[in-house]
């Protein structure tokens, strides 16, 4: 798993897929898929944030560990990046990336933290240095902040984390290029995707603060 990039490659085995989702996606109706994605994202977020319950938030943070990513993917993965469902999908995917391979995440983060020389490590909120356990904790804290904290801050923290990881992946790719070009290519692809995640999450934070993230 260490060579995978944020994306469908992090899927865990499907567990009890909902018949509703099967029927919905079987129709291949983009309008209906979009409607359900936006309505479920808005309903979930508003309900939990209006009446936060520690047990509910805990279950949402632990959802992919218990059930895999597939149910969430069926809800939100097809949504544009700078929408509420697209943003929630990316936050969950980032958490899963770290949980699935915390060692690689820590390796990239530490290299990026040293090389980047920006305030992103401070915004992300990980300790320095950050090991695998610390990054797992960080990913859970960011996701928790989506449901019971400042949503915009949670997105900014996630974006900053992605920039640090992208920097680490870029520099490691340079290291591998002379001897392991295939590995270097994989890291370069990961860096690009993480950079794109960072841009999208920052944009989503700005939209949220203008009440325009829908």
PDB file of N, CA and C in Angstrom, residues 23-99:
ATOM      1  N   UNK A  23     -28.874   0.464  -6.608  1.00  0.00           N
ATOM      2  CA  UNK A  23     -29.917   0.887  -7.533  1.00  0.00           C
ATOM      3  C   UNK A  23     -29.628   2.260  -8.100  1.00  0.00           C
ATOM      4  N   UNK A  24     -29.180   3.144  -7.235  1.00  0.00           N
ATOM      5  CA  UNK A  24     -28.930   4.515  -7.665  1.00  0.00           C
ATOM      6  C   UNK A  24     -27.846   4.565  -8.723  1.00  0.00           C
ATOM      7  N   UNK A  25     -26.714   3.915  -8.441  1.00  0.00           N
ATOM      8  CA  UNK A  25     -25.621   3.991  -9.388  1.00  0.00           C
ATOM      9  C   UNK A  25     -25.859   3.117 -10.605  1.00  0.00           C
ATOM     10  N   UNK A  26     -26.770   2.151 -10.475  1.00  0.00           N
ATOM     11  CA  UNK A  26     -27.123   1.358 -11.634  1.00  0.00           C
ATOM     12  C   UNK A  26     -27.883   2.169 -12.673  1.00  0.00           C
ATOM     13  N   UNK A  27     -28.544   3.258 -12.228  1.00  0.00           N
ATOM     14  CA  UNK A  27     -29.301   4.069 -13.172  1.00  0.00           C
ATOM     15  C   UNK A  27     -28.386   4.918 -14.043  1.00  0.00           C
ATOM     16  N   UNK A  28     -27.193   5.203 -13.569  1.00  0.00           N
ATOM     17  CA  UNK A  28     -26.269   6.071 -14.292  1.00  0.00           C
ATOM     18  C   UNK A  28     -26.921   7.417 -14.634  1.00  0.00           C
ATOM     19  N   UNK A  29     -27.713   7.927 -13.711  1.00  0.00           N
ATOM     20  CA  UNK A  29     -28.367   9.223 -13.891  1.00  0.00           C
ATOM     21  C   UNK A  29     -27.542  10.265 -13.168  1.00  0.00           C
ATOM     22  N   UNK A  30     -26.735  11.052 -13.870  1.00  0.00           N
ATOM     23  CA  UNK A  30     -25.842  12.002 -13.205  1.00  0.00           C
ATOM     24  C   UNK A  30     -26.586  13.008 -12.344  1.00  0.00           C
ATOM     25  N   UNK A  31     -27.756  13.451 -12.790  1.00  0.00           N
ATOM     26  CA  UNK A  31     -28.508  14.439 -12.017  1.00  0.00           C
ATOM     27  C   UNK A  31     -28.958  13.866 -10.683  1.00  0.00           C
ATOM     28  N   UNK A  32     -29.412  12.610 -10.701  1.00  0.00           N
ATOM     29  CA  UNK A  32     -29.871  11.982  -9.468  1.00  0.00           C
ATOM     30  C   UNK A  32     -28.697  11.687  -8.546  1.00  0.00           C
ATOM     31  N   UNK A  33     -27.589  11.235  -9.111  1.00  0.00           N
ATOM     32  CA  UNK A  33     -26.387  10.998  -8.313  1.00  0.00           C
ATOM     33  C   UNK A  33     -25.942  12.286  -7.641  1.00  0.00           C
ATOM     34  N   UNK A  34     -25.921  13.384  -8.381  1.00  0.00           N
ATOM     35  CA  UNK A  34     -25.505  14.670  -7.832  1.00  0.00           C
ATOM     36  C   UNK A  34     -26.464  15.132  -6.741  1.00  0.00           C
ATOM     37  N   UNK A  35     -27.765  14.945  -6.977  1.00  0.00           N
ATOM     38  CA  UNK A  35     -28.750  15.378  -5.994  1.00  0.00           C
ATOM     39  C   UNK A  35     -28.563  14.639  -4.674  1.00  0.00           C
ATOM     40  N   UNK A  36     -28.403  13.329  -4.747  1.00  0.00           N
ATOM     41  CA  UNK A  36     -28.241  12.532  -3.530  1.00  0.00           C
ATOM     42  C   UNK A  36     -26.933  12.889  -2.825  1.00  0.00           C
ATOM     43  N   UNK A  37     -25.869  13.068  -3.593  1.00  0.00           N
ATOM     44  CA  UNK A  37     -24.583  13.422  -2.989  1.00  0.00           C
ATOM     45  C   UNK A  37     -24.689  14.720  -2.206  1.00  0.00           C
ATOM     46  N   UNK A  38     -25.270  15.747  -2.814  1.00  0.00           N
ATOM     47  CA  UNK A  38     -25.359  17.046  -2.144  1.00  0.00           C
ATOM     48  C   UNK A  38     -26.319  17.002  -0.963  1.00  0.00           C
ATOM     49  N   UNK A  39     -27.430  16.332  -1.121  1.00  0.00           N
ATOM     50  CA  UNK A  39     -28.410  16.313  -0.035  1.00  0.00           C
ATOM     51  C   UNK A  39     -27.901  15.530   1.168  1.00  0.00           C
ATOM     52  N   UNK A  40     -27.233  14.393   0.932  1.00  0.00           N
ATOM     53  CA  UNK A  40     -26.728  13.616   2.065  1.00  0.00           C
ATOM     54  C   UNK A  40     -25.587  14.338   2.773  1.00  0.00           C
ATOM     55  N   UNK A  41     -24.704  14.972   2.016  1.00  0.00           N
ATOM     56  CA  UNK A  41     -23.600  15.704   2.635  1.00  0.00           C
ATOM     57  C   UNK A  41     -24.124  16.851   3.488  1.00  0.00           C
ATOM     58  N   UNK A  42     -25.053  17.615   2.947  1.00  0.00           N
ATOM     59  CA  UNK A  42     -25.602  18.756   3.684  1.00  0.00           C
ATOM     60  C   UNK A  42     -26.366  18.301   4.915  1.00  0.00           C
ATOM     61  N   UNK A  43     -27.167  17.254   4.769  1.00  0.00           N
ATOM     62  CA  UNK A  43     -27.968  16.773   5.891  1.00  0.00           C
ATOM     63  C   UNK A  43     -27.079  16.235   7.004  1.00  0.00           C
ATOM     64  N   UNK A  44     -26.088  15.436   6.644  1.00  0.00           N
ATOM     65  CA  UNK A  44     -25.194  14.866   7.647  1.00  0.00           C
ATOM     66  C   UNK A  44     -24.449  15.963   8.396  1.00  0.00           C
ATOM     67  N   UNK A  45     -23.847  16.878   7.653  1.00  0.00           N
ATOM     68  CA  UNK A  45     -23.031  17.901   8.286  1.00  0.00           C
ATOM     69  C   UNK A  45     -23.874  18.819   9.165  1.00  0.00           C
ATOM     70  N   UNK A  46     -25.001  19.271   8.660  1.00  0.00           N
ATOM     71  CA  UNK A  46     -25.819  20.212   9.431  1.00  0.00           C
ATOM     72  C   UNK A  46     -26.370  19.556  10.690  1.00  0.00           C
ATOM     73  N   UNK A  47     -26.814  18.313  10.574  1.00  0.00           N
ATOM     74  CA  UNK A  47     -27.399  17.649  11.739  1.00  0.00           C
ATOM     75  C   UNK A  47     -26.365  17.435  12.836  1.00  0.00           C
ATOM     76  N   UNK A  48     -25.183  16.961  12.471  1.00  0.00           N
ATOM     77  CA  UNK A  48     -24.159  16.684  13.478  1.00  0.00           C
ATOM     78  C   UNK A  48     -23.629  17.978  14.080  1.00  0.00           C
ATOM     79  N   UNK A  49     -23.429  18.999  13.258  1.00  0.00           N
ATOM     80  CA  UNK A  49     -22.871  20.250  13.764  1.00  0.00           C
ATOM     81  C   UNK A  49     -23.879  21.030  14.609  1.00  0.00           C
ATOM     82  N   UNK A  50     -25.157  20.904  14.312  1.00  0.00           N
ATOM     83  CA  UNK A  50     -26.165  21.608  15.089  1.00  0.00           C
ATOM     84  C   UNK A  50     -26.353  20.983  16.472  1.00  0.00           C
ATOM     85  N   UNK A  51     -26.264  19.679  16.542  1.00  0.00           N
ATOM     86  CA  UNK A  51     -26.413  18.971  17.813  1.00  0.00           C
ATOM     87  C   UNK A  51     -25.295  17.947  17.951  1.00  0.00           C
ATOM     88  N   UNK A  52     -24.065  18.430  18.189  1.00  0.00           N
ATOM     89  CA  UNK A  52     -22.933  17.496  18.249  1.00  0.00           C
ATOM     90  C   UNK A  52     -23.069  16.512  19.404  1.00  0.00           C
ATOM     91  N   UNK A  53     -22.831  15.274  19.101  1.00  0.00           N
ATOM     92  CA  UNK A  53     -22.861  14.200  20.087  1.00  0.00           C
ATOM     93  C   UNK A  53     -21.544  13.452  19.978  1.00  0.00           C
ATOM     94  N   UNK A  54     -20.853  13.315  21.096  1.00  0.00           N
ATOM     95  CA  UNK A  54     -19.512  12.724  21.063  1.00  0.00           C
ATOM     96  C   UNK A  54     -19.523  11.329  20.464  1.00  0.00           C
ATOM     97  N   UNK A  55     -20.536  10.543  20.802  1.00  0.00           N
ATOM     98  CA  UNK A  55     -20.592   9.188  20.268  1.00  0.00           C
ATOM     99  C   UNK A  55     -20.797   9.161  18.774  1.00  0.00           C
ATOM    100  N   UNK A  56     -21.658  10.045  18.271  1.00  0.00           N
ATOM    101  CA  UNK A  56     -21.899  10.114  16.830  1.00  0.00           C
ATOM    102  C   UNK A  56     -20.640  10.550  16.103  1.00  0.00           C
ATOM    103  N   UNK A  57     -19.974  11.579  16.619  1.00  0.00           N
ATOM    104  CA  UNK A  57     -18.749  12.067  15.993  1.00  0.00           C
ATOM    105  C   UNK A  57     -17.688  10.972  15.989  1.00  0.00           C
ATOM    106  N   UNK A  58     -17.568  10.254  17.094  1.00  0.00           N
ATOM    107  CA  UNK A  58     -16.606   9.152  17.154  1.00  0.00           C
ATOM    108  C   UNK A  58     -16.890   8.129  16.055  1.00  0.00           C
ATOM    109  N   UNK A  59     -18.159   7.789  15.864  1.00  0.00           N
ATOM    110  CA  UNK A  59     -18.500   6.795  14.842  1.00  0.00           C
ATOM    111  C   UNK A  59     -18.198   7.311  13.441  1.00  0.00           C
ATOM    112  N   UNK A  60     -18.406   8.601  13.212  1.00  0.00           N
ATOM    113  CA  UNK A  60     -18.104   9.162  11.896  1.00  0.00           C
ATOM    114  C   UNK A  60     -16.604   9.185  11.644  1.00  0.00           C
ATOM    115  N   UNK A  61     -15.827   9.487  12.672  1.00  0.00           N
ATOM    116  CA  UNK A  61     -14.371   9.507  12.525  1.00  0.00           C
ATOM    117  C   UNK A  61     -13.836   8.103  12.278  1.00  0.00           C
ATOM    118  N   UNK A  62     -14.459   7.114  12.905  1.00  0.00           N
ATOM    119  CA  UNK A  62     -13.984   5.736  12.801  1.00  0.00           C
ATOM    120  C   UNK A  62     -14.662   4.953  11.669  1.00  0.00           C
ATOM    121  N   UNK A  63     -15.479   5.627  10.877  1.00  0.00           N
ATOM    122  CA  UNK A  63     -16.330   4.919   9.921  1.00  0.00           C
ATOM    123  C   UNK A  63     -15.533   4.063   8.947  1.00  0.00           C
ATOM    124  N   UNK A  64     -14.506   4.620   8.334  1.00  0.00           N
ATOM    125  CA  UNK A  64     -13.791   3.850   7.314  1.00  0.00           C
ATOM    126  C   UNK A  64     -13.002   2.695   7.908  1.00  0.00           C
ATOM    127  N   UNK A  65     -12.540   2.829   9.158  1.00  0.00           N
ATOM    128  CA  UNK A  65     -11.858   1.712   9.795  1.00  0.00           C
ATOM    129  C   UNK A  65     -12.813   0.544  10.004  1.00  0.00           C
ATOM    130  N   UNK A  66     -14.074   0.857  10.277  1.00  0.00           N
ATOM    131  CA  UNK A  66     -15.048  -0.194  10.565  1.00  0.00           C
ATOM    132  C   UNK A  66     -15.708  -0.752   9.307  1.00  0.00           C
ATOM    133  N   UNK A  67     -15.958   0.122   8.337  1.00  0.00           N
ATOM    134  CA  UNK A  67     -16.792  -0.264   7.204  1.00  0.00           C
ATOM    135  C   UNK A  67     -16.110  -0.157   5.849  1.00  0.00           C
ATOM    136  N   UNK A  68     -14.890   0.351   5.791  1.00  0.00           N
ATOM    137  CA  UNK A  68     -14.254   0.585   4.505  1.00  0.00           C
ATOM    138  C   UNK A  68     -14.706   1.912   3.906  1.00  0.00           C
ATOM    139  N   UNK A  69     -14.219   2.186   2.716  1.00  0.00           N
ATOM    140  CA  UNK A  69     -14.457   3.476   2.071  1.00  0.00           C
ATOM    141  C   UNK A  69     -15.571   3.409   1.038  1.00  0.00           C
ATOM    142  N   UNK A  70     -16.028   2.221   0.706  1.00  0.00           N
ATOM    143  CA  UNK A  70     -16.894   2.076  -0.464  1.00  0.00           C
ATOM    144  C   UNK A  70     -18.245   2.759  -0.332  1.00  0.00           C
ATOM    145  N   UNK A  71     -18.857   2.674   0.844  1.00  0.00           N
ATOM    146  CA  UNK A  71     -20.154   3.334   1.013  1.00  0.00           C
ATOM    147  C   UNK A  71     -20.017   4.846   0.847  1.00  0.00           C
ATOM    148  N   UNK A  72     -18.958   5.415   1.422  1.00  0.00           N
ATOM    149  CA  UNK A  72     -18.722   6.851   1.280  1.00  0.00           C
ATOM    150  C   UNK A  72     -18.419   7.188  -0.173  1.00  0.00           C
ATOM    151  N   UNK A  73     -17.658   6.332  -0.821  1.00  0.00           N
ATOM    152  CA  UNK A  73     -17.333   6.571  -2.234  1.00  0.00           C
ATOM    153  C   UNK A  73     -18.586   6.626  -3.083  1.00  0.00           C
ATOM    154  N   UNK A  74     -19.524   5.708  -2.812  1.00  0.00           N
ATOM    155  CA  UNK A  74     -20.741   5.688  -3.608  1.00  0.00           C
ATOM    156  C   UNK A  74     -21.572   6.941  -3.404  1.00  0.00           C
ATOM    157  N   UNK A  75     -21.482   7.524  -2.221  1.00  0.00           N
ATOM    158  CA  UNK A  75     -22.215   8.760  -1.956  1.00  0.00           C
ATOM    159  C   UNK A  75     -21.570   9.971  -2.617  1.00  0.00           C
ATOM    160  N   UNK A  76     -20.253  10.119  -2.465  1.00  0.00           N
ATOM    161  CA  UNK A  76     -19.636  11.427  -2.703  1.00  0.00           C
ATOM    162  C   UNK A  76     -18.494  11.471  -3.713  1.00  0.00           C
ATOM    163  N   UNK A  77     -17.940  10.343  -4.122  1.00  0.00           N
ATOM    164  CA  UNK A  77     -16.700  10.381  -4.892  1.00  0.00           C
ATOM    165  C   UNK A  77     -16.858  10.992  -6.279  1.00  0.00           C
ATOM    166  N   UNK A  78     -18.060  11.006  -6.838  1.00  0.00           N
ATOM    167  CA  UNK A  78     -18.251  11.548  -8.182  1.00  0.00           C
ATOM    168  C   UNK A  78     -18.525  13.054  -8.178  1.00  0.00           C
ATOM    169  N   UNK A  79     -18.594  13.637  -7.007  1.00  0.00           N
ATOM    170  CA  UNK A  79     -18.907  15.067  -6.920  1.00  0.00           C
ATOM    171  C   UNK A  79     -17.687  15.909  -7.253  1.00  0.00           C
ATOM    172  N   UNK A  80     -17.885  17.086  -7.849  1.00  0.00           N
ATOM    173  CA  UNK A  80     -16.761  17.988  -8.105  1.00  0.00           C
ATOM    174  C   UNK A  80     -16.005  18.315  -6.820  1.00  0.00           C
ATOM    175  N   UNK A  81     -14.726  18.574  -6.970  1.00  0.00           N
ATOM    176  CA  UNK A  81     -13.859  18.748  -5.802  1.00  0.00           C
ATOM    177  C   UNK A  81     -14.319  19.879  -4.892  1.00  0.00           C
ATOM    178  N   UNK A  82     -14.754  20.985  -5.491  1.00  0.00           N
ATOM    179  CA  UNK A  82     -15.040  22.168  -4.679  1.00  0.00           C
ATOM    180  C   UNK A  82     -16.534  22.292  -4.386  1.00  0.00           C
ATOM    181  N   UNK A  83     -17.080  21.166  -3.942  1.00  0.00           N
ATOM    182  CA  UNK A  83     -18.444  21.098  -3.444  1.00  0.00           C
ATOM    183  C   UNK A  83     -18.392  20.458  -2.067  1.00  0.00           C
ATOM    184  N   UNK A  84     -19.496  20.536  -1.334  1.00  0.00           N
ATOM    185  CA  UNK A  84     -19.507  19.931   0.000  1.00  0.00           C
ATOM    186  C   UNK A  84     -19.283  18.425  -0.055  1.00  0.00           C
ATOM    187  N   UNK A  85     -20.020  17.665  -0.886  1.00  0.00           N
ATOM    188  CA  UNK A  85     -19.749  16.224  -0.926  1.00  0.00           C
ATOM    189  C   UNK A  85     -18.354  15.894  -1.446  1.00  0.00           C
ATOM    190  N   UNK A  86     -17.865  16.654  -2.423  1.00  0.00           N
ATOM    191  CA  UNK A  86     -16.517  16.419  -2.915  1.00  0.00           C
ATOM    192  C   UNK A  86     -15.467  16.693  -1.858  1.00  0.00           C
ATOM    193  N   UNK A  87     -15.718  17.694  -1.037  1.00  0.00           N
ATOM    194  CA  UNK A  87     -14.782  18.029   0.041  1.00  0.00           C
ATOM    195  C   UNK A  87     -14.783  16.957   1.117  1.00  0.00           C
ATOM    196  N   UNK A  88     -15.962  16.505   1.528  1.00  0.00           N
ATOM    197  CA  UNK A  88     -16.035  15.453   2.539  1.00  0.00           C
ATOM    198  C   UNK A  88     -15.357  14.177   2.040  1.00  0.00           C
ATOM    199  N   UNK A  89     -15.533  13.863   0.759  1.00  0.00           N
ATOM    200  CA  UNK A  89     -14.876  12.690   0.178  1.00  0.00           C
ATOM    201  C   UNK A  89     -13.360  12.807   0.311  1.00  0.00           C
ATOM    202  N   UNK A  90     -12.822  13.967   0.010  1.00  0.00           N
ATOM    203  CA  UNK A  90     -11.372  14.151   0.066  1.00  0.00           C
ATOM    204  C   UNK A  90     -10.839  14.096   1.491  1.00  0.00           C
ATOM    205  N   UNK A  91     -11.588  14.602   2.443  1.00  0.00           N
ATOM    206  CA  UNK A  91     -11.155  14.519   3.833  1.00  0.00           C
ATOM    207  C   UNK A  91     -11.123  13.065   4.300  1.00  0.00           C
ATOM    208  N   UNK A  92     -12.164  12.301   3.964  1.00  0.00           N
ATOM    209  CA  UNK A  92     -12.174  10.887   4.336  1.00  0.00           C
ATOM    210  C   UNK A  92     -11.064  10.119   3.621  1.00  0.00           C
ATOM    211  N   UNK A  93     -10.822  10.450   2.368  1.00  0.00           N
ATOM    212  CA  UNK A  93      -9.793   9.744   1.615  1.00  0.00           C
ATOM    213  C   UNK A  93      -8.405  10.042   2.185  1.00  0.00           C
ATOM    214  N   UNK A  94      -8.194  11.281   2.600  1.00  0.00           N
ATOM    215  CA  UNK A  94      -6.920  11.649   3.211  1.00  0.00           C
ATOM    216  C   UNK A  94      -6.717  10.898   4.516  1.00  0.00           C
ATOM    217  N   UNK A  95      -7.770  10.809   5.323  1.00  0.00           N
ATOM    218  CA  UNK A  95      -7.673  10.049   6.563  1.00  0.00           C
ATOM    219  C   UNK A  95      -7.328   8.593   6.286  1.00  0.00           C
ATOM    220  N   UNK A  96      -7.985   8.008   5.278  1.00  0.00           N
ATOM    221  CA  UNK A  96      -7.747   6.608   4.969  1.00  0.00           C
ATOM    222  C   UNK A  96      -6.338   6.379   4.447  1.00  0.00           C
ATOM    223  N   UNK A  97      -5.824   7.320   3.649  1.00  0.00           N
ATOM    224  CA  UNK A  97      -4.459   7.218   3.158  1.00  0.00           C
ATOM    225  C   UNK A  97      -3.480   7.101   4.323  1.00  0.00           C
ATOM    226  N   UNK A  98      -3.688   7.916   5.356  1.00  0.00           N
ATOM    227  CA  UNK A  98      -2.781   7.916   6.503  1.00  0.00           C
ATOM    228  C   UNK A  98      -2.962   6.645   7.328  1.00  0.00           C
ATOM    229  N   UNK A  99      -4.202   6.257   7.579  1.00  0.00           N
ATOM    230  CA  UNK A  99      -4.466   5.059   8.377  1.00  0.00           C
ATOM    231  C   UNK A  99      -3.923   3.813   7.689  1.00  0.00           C
TER     232      UNK A  99
END
